mmCIF file of C-alpha atoms in Angstrom:
data_model
loop_
_atom_site.group_PDB
_atom_site.id
_atom_site.type_symbol
_atom_site.label_atom_id
_atom_site.label_comp_id
_atom_site.label_asym_id
_atom_site.label_seq_id
_atom_site.Cartn_x
_atom_site.Cartn_y
_atom_site.Cartn_z
ATOM 1 C CA UNK A 1 80.649 110.022 96.545
ATOM 2 C CA UNK A 2 82.287 106.663 95.854
ATOM 3 C CA UNK A 3 84.139 106.394 92.544
ATOM 4 C CA UNK A 4 83.613 103.595 90.063
ATOM 5 C CA UNK A 5 86.953 102.053 91.096
ATOM 6 C CA UNK A 6 86.321 102.128 94.832
ATOM 7 C CA UNK A 7 87.885 99.010 96.349
ATOM 8 C CA UNK A 8 90.625 98.774 93.700
ATOM 9 C CA UNK A 9 94.184 99.193 95.002
ATOM 10 C CA UNK A 10 96.924 100.408 92.679
ATOM 11 C CA UNK A 11 100.687 100.316 93.308
ATOM 12 C CA UNK A 12 102.265 103.152 91.356
ATOM 13 C CA UNK A 13 105.986 102.600 90.744
ATOM 14 C CA UNK A 14 105.761 105.020 87.820
ATOM 15 C CA UNK A 15 108.141 107.817 86.969
ATOM 16 C CA UNK A 16 107.519 111.188 85.271
ATOM 17 C CA UNK A 17 104.237 111.043 83.258
ATOM 18 C CA UNK A 18 103.444 107.923 81.215
ATOM 19 C CA UNK A 19 103.109 105.742 84.313
ATOM 20 C CA UNK A 20 102.096 108.200 87.043
ATOM 21 C CA UNK A 21 99.295 109.875 85.096
ATOM 22 C CA UNK A 22 97.705 106.465 84.538
ATOM 23 C CA UNK A 23 97.734 106.112 88.334
ATOM 24 C CA UNK A 24 96.305 109.611 88.664
ATOM 25 C CA UNK A 25 93.395 108.780 86.368
ATOM 26 C CA UNK A 26 92.679 105.560 88.263
ATOM 27 C CA UNK A 27 92.802 107.531 91.507
ATOM 28 C CA UNK A 28 90.399 110.146 90.149
ATOM 29 C CA UNK A 29 88.060 107.253 89.305
ATOM 30 C CA UNK A 30 88.072 106.180 92.940
ATOM 31 C CA UNK A 31 90.927 103.682 93.265
ATOM 32 C CA UNK A 32 93.304 103.725 96.221
ATOM 33 C CA UNK A 33 96.682 104.532 94.688
ATOM 34 C CA UNK A 34 99.967 104.099 96.554
ATOM 35 C CA UNK A 35 102.831 106.082 95.067
ATOM 36 C CA UNK A 36 106.075 104.144 95.698
ATOM 37 C CA UNK A 37 109.331 106.038 95.284
ATOM 38 C CA UNK A 38 112.967 106.133 96.275
ATOM 39 C CA UNK A 39 113.923 106.997 99.828
ATOM 40 C CA UNK A 40 115.382 110.316 98.704
ATOM 41 C CA UNK A 41 112.422 110.943 96.438
ATOM 42 C CA UNK A 42 112.185 109.865 92.829
ATOM 43 C CA UNK A 43 113.468 112.205 90.135
ATOM 44 C CA UNK A 44 110.067 113.331 88.929
ATOM 45 C CA UNK A 45 109.167 114.695 92.374
ATOM 46 C CA UNK A 46 111.700 117.495 91.900
ATOM 47 C CA UNK A 47 111.099 118.550 88.259
ATOM 48 C CA UNK A 48 110.214 122.272 87.940
ATOM 49 C CA UNK A 49 110.208 122.968 91.705
ATOM 50 C CA UNK A 50 107.493 125.327 92.972
ATOM 51 C CA UNK A 51 107.430 124.713 96.750
ATOM 52 C CA UNK A 52 109.823 125.569 99.563
ATOM 53 C CA UNK A 53 110.843 121.910 99.896
ATOM 54 C CA UNK A 54 111.358 121.480 96.141
ATOM 55 C CA UNK A 55 108.298 119.549 94.938
ATOM 56 C CA UNK A 56 107.774 120.112 91.238
ATOM 57 C CA UNK A 57 104.748 121.323 89.315
ATOM 58 C CA UNK A 58 104.371 118.054 87.434
ATOM 59 C CA UNK A 59 104.479 115.980 90.620
ATOM 60 C CA UNK A 60 101.805 118.123 92.259
ATOM 61 C CA UNK A 61 99.572 117.366 89.283
ATOM 62 C CA UNK A 62 100.397 113.645 89.047
ATOM 63 C CA UNK A 63 100.433 113.021 92.794
ATOM 64 C CA UNK A 64 96.851 113.927 93.611
ATOM 65 C CA UNK A 65 94.686 111.175 95.126
ATOM 66 C CA UNK A 66 97.774 109.131 96.052
ATOM 67 C CA UNK A 67 99.289 107.878 99.285
ATOM 68 C CA UNK A 68 103.070 108.236 99.580
ATOM 69 C CA UNK A 69 105.383 105.313 100.446
ATOM 70 C CA UNK A 70 109.179 105.342 100.282
ATOM 71 C CA UNK A 71 110.754 101.953 99.651
ATOM 72 C CA UNK A 72 113.921 100.276 98.402
ATOM 73 C CA UNK A 73 112.461 97.202 96.683
ATOM 74 C CA UNK A 74 115.870 95.788 95.798
ATOM 75 C CA UNK A 75 116.799 94.981 99.411
ATOM 76 C CA UNK A 76 115.435 91.642 100.668
ATOM 77 C CA UNK A 77 113.232 93.279 103.286
ATOM 78 C CA UNK A 78 111.977 95.687 100.629
ATOM 79 C CA UNK A 79 111.083 92.842 98.274
ATOM 80 C CA UNK A 80 109.150 91.242 101.102
ATOM 81 C CA UNK A 81 107.117 94.421 101.486
ATOM 82 C CA UNK A 82 106.471 94.440 97.736
ATOM 83 C CA UNK A 83 105.200 90.849 97.899
ATOM 84 C CA UNK A 84 102.815 91.714 100.732
ATOM 85 C CA UNK A 85 101.530 94.728 98.845
ATOM 86 C CA UNK A 86 101.067 92.801 95.606
ATOM 87 C CA UNK A 87 99.121 90.087 97.404
ATOM 88 C CA UNK A 88 96.452 92.628 98.421
ATOM 89 C CA UNK A 89 96.475 94.836 95.318
ATOM 90 C CA UNK A 90 94.829 94.834 91.909
ATOM 91 C CA UNK A 91 97.074 96.880 89.620
ATOM 92 C CA UNK A 92 100.803 97.616 89.419
ATOM 93 C CA UNK A 93 102.020 100.533 87.292
ATOM 94 C CA UNK A 94 105.683 100.637 86.292
ATOM 95 C CA UNK A 95 107.055 102.557 83.303
ATOM 96 C CA UNK A 96 110.586 101.310 83.869
ATOM 97 C CA UNK A 97 112.922 99.138 81.767
ATOM 98 C CA UNK A 98 111.804 95.529 82.067
ATOM 99 C CA UNK A 99 115.140 94.399 83.490
ATOM 100 C CA UNK A 100 114.601 96.892 86.317
ATOM 101 C CA UNK A 101 111.180 95.402 86.961
ATOM 102 C CA UNK A 102 112.810 91.987 87.292
ATOM 103 C CA UNK A 103 115.364 93.343 89.803
ATOM 104 C CA UNK A 104 112.532 94.840 91.826
ATOM 105 C CA UNK A 105 110.384 91.722 91.590
ATOM 106 C CA UNK A 106 107.558 93.494 89.768
ATOM 107 C CA UNK A 107 107.875 91.895 86.331
ATOM 108 C CA UNK A 108 104.648 90.191 85.314
ATOM 109 C CA UNK A 109 105.906 86.664 85.922
ATOM 110 C CA UNK A 110 106.894 87.510 89.500
ATOM 111 C CA UNK A 111 103.656 89.371 90.166
ATOM 112 C CA UNK A 112 101.455 86.609 88.755
ATOM 113 C CA UNK A 113 103.148 84.046 90.967
ATOM 114 C CA UNK A 114 102.119 86.106 94.007
ATOM 115 C CA UNK A 115 98.667 87.171 92.820
ATOM 116 C CA UNK A 116 97.150 85.661 89.644
ATOM 117 C CA UNK A 117 94.557 88.460 89.586
ATOM 118 C CA UNK A 118 97.152 91.222 89.358
ATOM 119 C CA UNK A 119 97.254 93.576 86.358
ATOM 120 C CA UNK A 120 100.616 95.054 85.361
ATOM 121 C CA UNK A 121 100.619 98.268 83.317
ATOM 122 C CA UNK A 122 104.018 98.882 81.745
ATOM 123 C CA UNK A 123 105.272 101.610 79.445
ATOM 124 C CA UNK A 124 108.625 101.889 77.708
ATOM 125 C CA UNK A 125 109.996 103.930 74.834
ATOM 126 C CA UNK A 126 109.966 101.224 72.166
ATOM 127 C CA UNK A 127 108.026 98.282 73.594
ATOM 128 C CA UNK A 128 109.196 94.806 74.540
ATOM 129 C CA UNK A 129 109.795 93.550 70.985
ATOM 130 C CA UNK A 130 112.088 94.645 68.163
ATOM 131 C CA UNK A 131 115.730 95.750 67.943
ATOM 132 C CA UNK A 132 115.205 98.884 70.083
ATOM 133 C CA UNK A 133 113.445 97.098 72.940
ATOM 134 C CA UNK A 134 116.194 97.783 75.497
ATOM 135 C CA UNK A 135 116.740 101.434 74.601
ATOM 136 C CA UNK A 136 115.549 104.198 76.919
ATOM 137 C CA UNK A 137 113.959 107.495 76.030
ATOM 138 C CA UNK A 138 111.435 110.203 76.774
ATOM 139 C CA UNK A 139 108.411 111.806 75.136
ATOM 140 C CA UNK A 140 110.428 113.752 72.574
ATOM 141 C CA UNK A 141 112.000 110.560 71.197
ATOM 142 C CA UNK A 142 108.496 109.441 70.254
ATOM 143 C CA UNK A 143 107.809 112.830 68.681
ATOM 144 C CA UNK A 144 111.065 112.627 66.755
ATOM 145 C CA UNK A 145 110.756 109.085 65.415
ATOM 146 C CA UNK A 146 107.055 109.239 64.514
ATOM 147 C CA UNK A 147 107.421 112.066 61.999
ATOM 148 C CA UNK A 148 105.694 114.569 64.289
ATOM 149 C CA UNK A 149 108.770 116.749 64.811
ATOM 150 C CA UNK A 150 109.687 116.713 61.119
ATOM 151 C CA UNK A 151 106.217 117.951 60.198
ATOM 152 C CA UNK A 152 106.397 120.726 62.828
ATOM 153 C CA UNK A 153 108.351 123.964 62.619
ATOM 154 C CA UNK A 154 109.474 125.986 59.642
ATOM 155 C CA UNK A 155 110.647 123.177 57.368
ATOM 156 C CA UNK A 156 114.262 123.942 58.246
ATOM 157 C CA UNK A 157 114.510 123.038 61.938
ATOM 158 C CA UNK A 158 112.329 120.151 63.200
ATOM 159 C CA UNK A 159 110.367 121.405 66.201
ATOM 160 C CA UNK A 160 109.085 119.528 69.215
ATOM 161 C CA UNK A 161 105.881 120.258 71.065
ATOM 162 C CA UNK A 162 106.905 121.529 74.493
ATOM 163 C CA UNK A 163 103.799 120.003 76.088
ATOM 164 C CA UNK A 164 104.578 116.234 76.409
ATOM 165 C CA UNK A 165 101.603 114.932 74.451
ATOM 166 C CA UNK A 166 103.138 111.504 73.784
ATOM 167 C CA UNK A 167 103.605 110.841 77.505
ATOM 168 C CA UNK A 168 100.079 111.904 78.396
ATOM 169 C CA UNK A 169 98.567 109.974 75.488
ATOM 170 C CA UNK A 170 100.477 106.853 76.556
ATOM 171 C CA UNK A 171 99.144 107.241 80.101
ATOM 172 C CA UNK A 172 95.591 107.565 78.822
ATOM 173 C CA UNK A 173 96.007 104.471 76.639
ATOM 174 C CA UNK A 174 97.373 102.614 79.680
ATOM 175 C CA UNK A 175 94.300 103.687 81.623
ATOM 176 C CA UNK A 176 92.030 102.314 78.901
ATOM 177 C CA UNK A 177 94.005 99.066 78.954
ATOM 178 C CA UNK A 178 93.792 98.733 82.736
ATOM 179 C CA UNK A 179 90.040 99.346 82.717
ATOM 180 C CA UNK A 180 89.625 96.721 79.995
ATOM 181 C CA UNK A 181 91.771 94.266 81.964
ATOM 182 C CA UNK A 182 89.664 94.877 85.083
ATOM 183 C CA UNK A 183 86.496 94.152 83.089
ATOM 184 C CA UNK A 184 88.014 90.951 81.719
ATOM 185 C CA UNK A 185 89.079 89.920 85.212
ATOM 186 C CA UNK A 186 85.458 90.114 86.339
ATOM 187 C CA UNK A 187 84.695 87.342 83.838
ATOM 188 C CA UNK A 188 87.850 85.225 83.995
ATOM 189 C CA UNK A 189 89.286 85.906 87.447
ATOM 190 C CA UNK A 190 92.711 86.418 85.874
ATOM 191 C CA UNK A 191 94.955 89.425 85.517
ATOM 192 C CA UNK A 192 97.182 90.284 82.562
ATOM 193 C CA UNK A 193 99.914 92.625 81.351
ATOM 194 C CA UNK A 194 98.944 95.936 79.742
ATOM 195 C CA UNK A 195 101.767 97.327 77.617
ATOM 196 C CA UNK A 196 102.162 100.714 75.962
ATOM 197 C CA UNK A 197 105.188 102.302 74.316
ATOM 198 C CA UNK A 198 105.970 105.926 73.540
ATOM 199 C CA UNK A 199 106.838 105.295 69.896
ATOM 200 C CA UNK A 200 103.706 103.188 69.413
ATOM 201 C CA UNK A 201 101.630 106.004 70.915
ATOM 202 C CA UNK A 202 103.319 108.668 68.804
ATOM 203 C CA UNK A 203 102.801 106.666 65.614
ATOM 204 C CA UNK A 204 99.149 106.243 66.549
ATOM 205 C CA UNK A 205 98.901 110.046 66.619
ATOM 206 C CA UNK A 206 100.752 110.555 63.304
ATOM 207 C CA UNK A 207 99.225 107.484 61.636
ATOM 208 C CA UNK A 208 97.098 109.530 59.217
ATOM 209 C CA UNK A 209 100.202 111.343 57.952
ATOM 210 C CA UNK A 210 102.038 108.036 57.601
ATOM 211 C CA UNK A 211 99.160 106.475 55.653
ATOM 212 C CA UNK A 212 99.135 109.473 53.304
ATOM 213 C CA UNK A 213 102.897 109.113 52.800
ATOM 214 C CA UNK A 214 102.698 105.363 52.179
ATOM 215 C CA UNK A 215 99.905 105.693 49.610
ATOM 216 C CA UNK A 216 100.666 109.001 47.873
ATOM 217 C CA UNK A 217 104.429 109.449 48.455
ATOM 218 C CA UNK A 218 104.040 113.213 48.938
ATOM 219 C CA UNK A 219 107.074 113.778 51.169
ATOM 220 C CA UNK A 220 105.508 116.705 52.988
ATOM 221 C CA UNK A 221 107.623 119.206 54.887
ATOM 222 C CA UNK A 222 106.645 121.469 57.767
ATOM 223 C CA UNK A 223 104.775 124.699 56.995
ATOM 224 C CA UNK A 224 104.907 126.371 60.406
ATOM 225 C CA UNK A 225 101.283 126.563 61.621
ATOM 226 C CA UNK A 226 99.625 126.342 58.224
ATOM 227 C CA UNK A 227 97.447 123.286 57.687
ATOM 228 C CA UNK A 228 98.337 120.651 55.096
ATOM 229 C CA UNK A 229 94.839 119.751 53.943
ATOM 230 C CA UNK A 230 92.687 122.798 54.692
ATOM 231 C CA UNK A 231 92.808 126.549 54.437
ATOM 232 C CA UNK A 232 92.954 129.092 55.691
ATOM 233 C CA UNK A 233 94.280 127.205 58.708
ATOM 234 C CA UNK A 234 97.035 129.168 60.392
ATOM 235 C CA UNK A 235 98.156 131.584 63.102
ATOM 236 C CA UNK A 236 97.407 135.239 62.487
ATOM 237 C CA UNK A 237 98.728 138.401 64.138
ATOM 238 C CA UNK A 238 96.190 140.981 65.228
ATOM 239 C CA UNK A 239 96.795 144.481 66.595
ATOM 240 C CA UNK A 240 97.308 143.241 70.142
ATOM 241 C CA UNK A 241 98.091 139.527 69.923
ATOM 242 C CA UNK A 242 97.715 136.309 67.970
ATOM 243 C CA UNK A 243 94.840 134.007 67.062
ATOM 244 C CA UNK A 244 94.487 130.642 65.393
ATOM 245 C CA UNK A 245 91.684 130.186 62.889
ATOM 246 C CA UNK A 246 90.768 127.076 60.926
ATOM 247 C CA UNK A 247 88.437 126.555 57.975
ATOM 248 C CA UNK A 248 87.601 123.015 56.872
ATOM 249 C CA UNK A 249 84.877 122.005 54.426
ATOM 250 C CA UNK A 250 83.050 123.973 51.758
ATOM 251 C CA UNK A 251 80.327 125.564 53.938
ATOM 252 C CA UNK A 252 82.927 127.086 56.296
ATOM 253 C CA UNK A 253 85.062 128.220 53.383
ATOM 254 C CA UNK A 254 82.116 129.962 51.699
ATOM 255 C CA UNK A 255 81.305 131.770 54.947
ATOM 256 C CA UNK A 256 84.968 132.775 55.289
ATOM 257 C CA UNK A 257 85.021 134.152 51.724
ATOM 258 C CA UNK A 258 81.923 136.197 52.515
ATOM 259 C CA UNK A 259 83.562 137.524 55.694
ATOM 260 C CA UNK A 260 86.672 138.494 53.742
ATOM 261 C CA UNK A 261 84.438 140.417 51.309
ATOM 262 C CA UNK A 262 85.422 138.342 48.261
ATOM 263 C CA UNK A 263 82.943 135.594 47.438
ATOM 264 C CA UNK A 264 84.754 134.929 44.139
ATOM 265 C CA UNK A 265 87.375 133.052 46.145
ATOM 266 C CA UNK A 266 84.829 130.253 46.585
ATOM 267 C CA UNK A 267 84.889 129.563 42.826
ATOM 268 C CA UNK A 268 88.640 130.045 42.341
ATOM 269 C CA UNK A 269 90.024 126.706 41.019
ATOM 270 C CA UNK A 270 93.024 127.053 43.364
ATOM 271 C CA UNK A 271 90.638 126.654 46.271
ATOM 272 C CA UNK A 272 88.175 124.106 44.865
ATOM 273 C CA UNK A 273 88.366 121.756 47.870
ATOM 274 C CA UNK A 274 90.154 121.248 51.187
ATOM 275 C CA UNK A 275 93.163 119.553 49.617
ATOM 276 C CA UNK A 276 93.597 122.347 47.074
ATOM 277 C CA UNK A 277 93.158 124.948 49.775
ATOM 278 C CA UNK A 278 95.867 123.228 51.788
ATOM 279 C CA UNK A 279 98.173 123.165 48.783
ATOM 280 C CA UNK A 280 97.541 126.873 48.209
ATOM 281 C CA UNK A 281 97.231 127.789 51.860
ATOM 282 C CA UNK A 282 99.914 130.462 51.764
ATOM 283 C CA UNK A 283 97.732 132.648 49.521
ATOM 284 C CA UNK A 284 94.726 132.214 51.789
ATOM 285 C CA UNK A 285 96.804 132.965 54.878
ATOM 286 C CA UNK A 286 98.000 136.228 53.301
ATOM 287 C CA UNK A 287 94.394 137.338 52.779
ATOM 288 C CA UNK A 288 93.460 136.417 56.340
ATOM 289 C CA UNK A 289 96.556 138.110 57.766
ATOM 290 C CA UNK A 290 95.687 141.427 56.117
ATOM 291 C CA UNK A 291 92.167 141.148 57.574
ATOM 292 C CA UNK A 292 93.515 140.416 61.085
ATOM 293 C CA UNK A 293 96.032 143.272 61.014
ATOM 294 C CA UNK A 294 93.120 145.723 61.056
ATOM 295 C CA UNK A 295 91.519 144.203 64.167
ATOM 296 C CA UNK A 296 92.241 143.450 67.772
ATOM 297 C CA UNK A 297 92.104 139.859 68.963
ATOM 298 C CA UNK A 298 88.672 140.449 70.502
ATOM 299 C CA UNK A 299 87.321 142.068 67.342
ATOM 300 C CA UNK A 300 88.629 139.310 65.075
ATOM 301 C CA UNK A 301 87.274 136.541 67.293
ATOM 302 C CA UNK A 302 83.881 138.223 67.551
ATOM 303 C CA UNK A 303 83.505 138.450 63.766
ATOM 304 C CA UNK A 304 84.761 134.913 63.216
ATOM 305 C CA UNK A 305 82.366 133.549 65.841
ATOM 306 C CA UNK A 306 79.476 135.500 64.293
ATOM 307 C CA UNK A 307 80.212 133.598 61.070
ATOM 308 C CA UNK A 308 80.727 130.292 62.948
ATOM 309 C CA UNK A 309 84.361 129.950 61.912
ATOM 310 C CA UNK A 310 86.454 128.130 64.576
ATOM 311 C CA UNK A 311 89.082 130.396 66.097
ATOM 312 C CA UNK A 312 90.777 131.032 69.417
ATOM 313 C CA UNK A 313 93.247 133.393 71.013
ATOM 314 C CA UNK A 314 96.819 132.177 71.409
ATOM 315 C CA UNK A 315 97.408 132.490 75.132
ATOM 316 C CA UNK A 316 100.389 132.805 77.377
ATOM 317 C CA UNK A 317 100.226 130.378 80.325
ATOM 318 C CA UNK A 318 98.977 133.226 82.553
ATOM 319 C CA UNK A 319 96.222 134.089 80.089
ATOM 320 C CA UNK A 320 95.164 130.436 80.041
ATOM 321 C CA UNK A 321 94.858 130.549 83.844
ATOM 322 C CA UNK A 322 92.882 133.812 83.714
ATOM 323 C CA UNK A 323 90.504 132.951 80.865
ATOM 324 C CA UNK A 324 86.907 133.644 81.986
ATOM 325 C CA UNK A 325 85.561 130.402 80.537
ATOM 326 C CA UNK A 326 88.245 128.356 82.291
ATOM 327 C CA UNK A 327 87.428 130.180 85.521
ATOM 328 C CA UNK A 328 83.636 130.090 85.350
ATOM 329 C CA UNK A 329 83.444 126.489 84.093
ATOM 330 C CA UNK A 330 85.481 125.401 87.096
ATOM 331 C CA UNK A 331 88.370 123.802 85.250
ATOM 332 C CA UNK A 332 90.705 124.060 88.235
ATOM 333 C CA UNK A 333 90.622 122.548 91.716
ATOM 334 C CA UNK A 334 92.832 124.799 93.891
ATOM 335 C CA UNK A 335 94.764 122.648 96.371
ATOM 336 C CA UNK A 336 96.874 123.707 99.328
ATOM 337 C CA UNK A 337 100.316 122.092 99.620
ATOM 338 C CA UNK A 338 102.846 122.595 102.431
ATOM 339 C CA UNK A 339 105.469 125.115 101.337
ATOM 340 C CA UNK A 340 103.555 126.383 98.302
ATOM 341 C CA UNK A 341 103.028 130.136 98.273
ATOM 342 C CA UNK A 342 99.621 129.826 96.597
ATOM 343 C CA UNK A 343 96.984 127.101 96.070
ATOM 344 C CA UNK A 344 97.975 124.637 93.328
ATOM 345 C CA UNK A 345 95.635 124.919 90.280
ATOM 346 C CA UNK A 346 95.074 121.230 89.463
ATOM 347 C CA UNK A 347 92.682 120.369 86.649
ATOM 348 C CA UNK A 348 89.385 119.354 88.231
ATOM 349 C CA UNK A 349 88.251 116.593 85.856
ATOM 350 C CA UNK A 350 90.075 115.423 82.705
ATOM 351 C CA UNK A 351 86.841 113.634 81.757
ATOM 352 C CA UNK A 352 83.373 114.286 83.162
ATOM 353 C CA UNK A 353 80.924 111.545 84.128
ATOM 354 C CA UNK A 354 77.388 112.684 84.919
ATOM 355 C CA UNK A 355 76.498 110.067 87.532
ATOM 356 C CA UNK A 356 79.840 108.863 88.902
ATOM 357 C CA UNK A 357 82.142 111.886 88.540
ATOM 358 C CA UNK A 358 85.890 111.777 88.928
ATOM 359 C CA UNK A 359 86.933 113.409 92.183
ATOM 360 C CA UNK A 360 90.035 114.918 93.759
ATOM 361 C CA UNK A 361 90.065 113.757 97.372
ATOM 362 C CA UNK A 362 93.615 114.509 98.522
ATOM 363 C CA UNK A 363 96.657 116.554 97.563
ATOM 364 C CA UNK A 364 99.907 114.998 96.375
ATOM 365 C CA UNK A 365 101.775 113.337 99.279
ATOM 366 C CA UNK A 366 104.868 114.673 100.931
ATOM 367 C CA UNK A 367 107.845 112.320 100.591
ATOM 368 C CA UNK A 368 107.003 109.101 102.437
ATOM 369 C CA UNK A 369 104.031 110.750 104.108
ATOM 370 C CA UNK A 370 101.995 107.541 104.481
ATOM 371 C CA UNK A 371 104.822 105.009 104.867
ATOM 372 C CA UNK A 372 104.027 104.115 108.477
ATOM 373 C CA UNK A 373 100.296 103.905 107.809
ATOM 374 C CA UNK A 374 100.738 101.521 104.879
ATOM 375 C CA UNK A 375 103.245 99.310 106.696
ATOM 376 C CA UNK A 376 100.978 99.086 109.731
ATOM 377 C CA UNK A 377 98.148 97.918 107.486
ATOM 378 C CA UNK A 378 100.489 95.165 106.215
ATOM 379 C CA UNK A 379 101.078 94.009 109.807
ATOM 380 C CA UNK A 380 104.357 95.751 110.677
ATOM 381 C CA UNK A 381 104.568 97.034 114.258
ATOM 382 C CA UNK A 382 106.329 100.245 115.354
ATOM 383 C CA UNK A 383 109.569 98.466 116.250
ATOM 384 C CA UNK A 384 109.701 96.630 112.924
ATOM 385 C CA UNK A 385 109.064 99.885 111.052
ATOM 386 C CA UNK A 386 111.888 101.570 112.951
ATOM 387 C CA UNK A 387 114.261 98.723 111.981
ATOM 388 C CA UNK A 388 113.219 99.055 108.316
ATOM 389 C CA UNK A 389 113.886 102.777 108.490
ATOM 390 C CA UNK A 390 117.262 102.294 110.206
ATOM 391 C CA UNK A 391 118.235 99.765 107.520
ATOM 392 C CA UNK A 392 117.234 102.228 104.774
ATOM 393 C CA UNK A 393 114.549 99.909 103.464
ATOM 394 C CA UNK A 394 111.870 102.605 103.863
#
């Protein structure tokens, strides 16, 4: 089945997550995506290696639905290849410092001169304006400077989220921007630059906390897993593992009080509303913890679900893979990859469309796997390709 972006060509110069996952999403939507990387392989190819040849787990996720081209775009012959590719493409993705884009000839001004319809999706740590514009960074810098890390942990040691949510959120915002730019291009015939920044993304995520601070000046500190503005909202240890349970709003709280066997809690002035329950959440968590200590994870979840109180088991990565709902709902698309001992469990669809579903059509490419194919399509013959390879251009 053709995807909604069939006929759109994307050049993915991205690195790590914020750029490449935008390319992955566009590829899942049907675009032809060409992953362009260093001759020796870009750094993100080798992060957390899981195959015999060293490809990393993150690359195997990000590389699906992409063709692989190795290229040195700084060399004159490499820049010529870039120009030819840009002339027949629709989108360029590059989460690199802007001065690097200029050296490679993929800054927006250079791209527009070649192809006025081109769309450039860029991501940096701080954006193109302001005193930090030239600084570099990763996901955790966004977590740190947005307040997210300060509000996580035990109130003594700021704690980062190990899953890089700022990177992935930036990639998703880039995808939204590219889709909007493609829609605008249908009307105007012109491309544009789509810009995201890790700190901007992180502040978007913590914006509610920042608004509360600006208006109320509360100076909150981290409370481990206990919620600020609801309760009980926390992690709880059962006989054989941990769960997370969350109660928000009066109807849920009344049901929780009934489940705990103490309906008088619902009229206790300490717990009169969500904000008060958040302020006095430690007391509520103590009650819930005593209840959980007498039950297994399965028993606690069954009783909570019977009372329609949101809760879930806290899984190890292996338990997440083995969960029966994840398995039966078909979350994963197992993919073979050369040198991998087992099929790669790649998420099937980050978003589901009923009529034009996202699809996984190919595994991540081996290093430079499609270089010859792409160059031939640009008009390079076998001898010319051999010269480019001998000159370390490709």
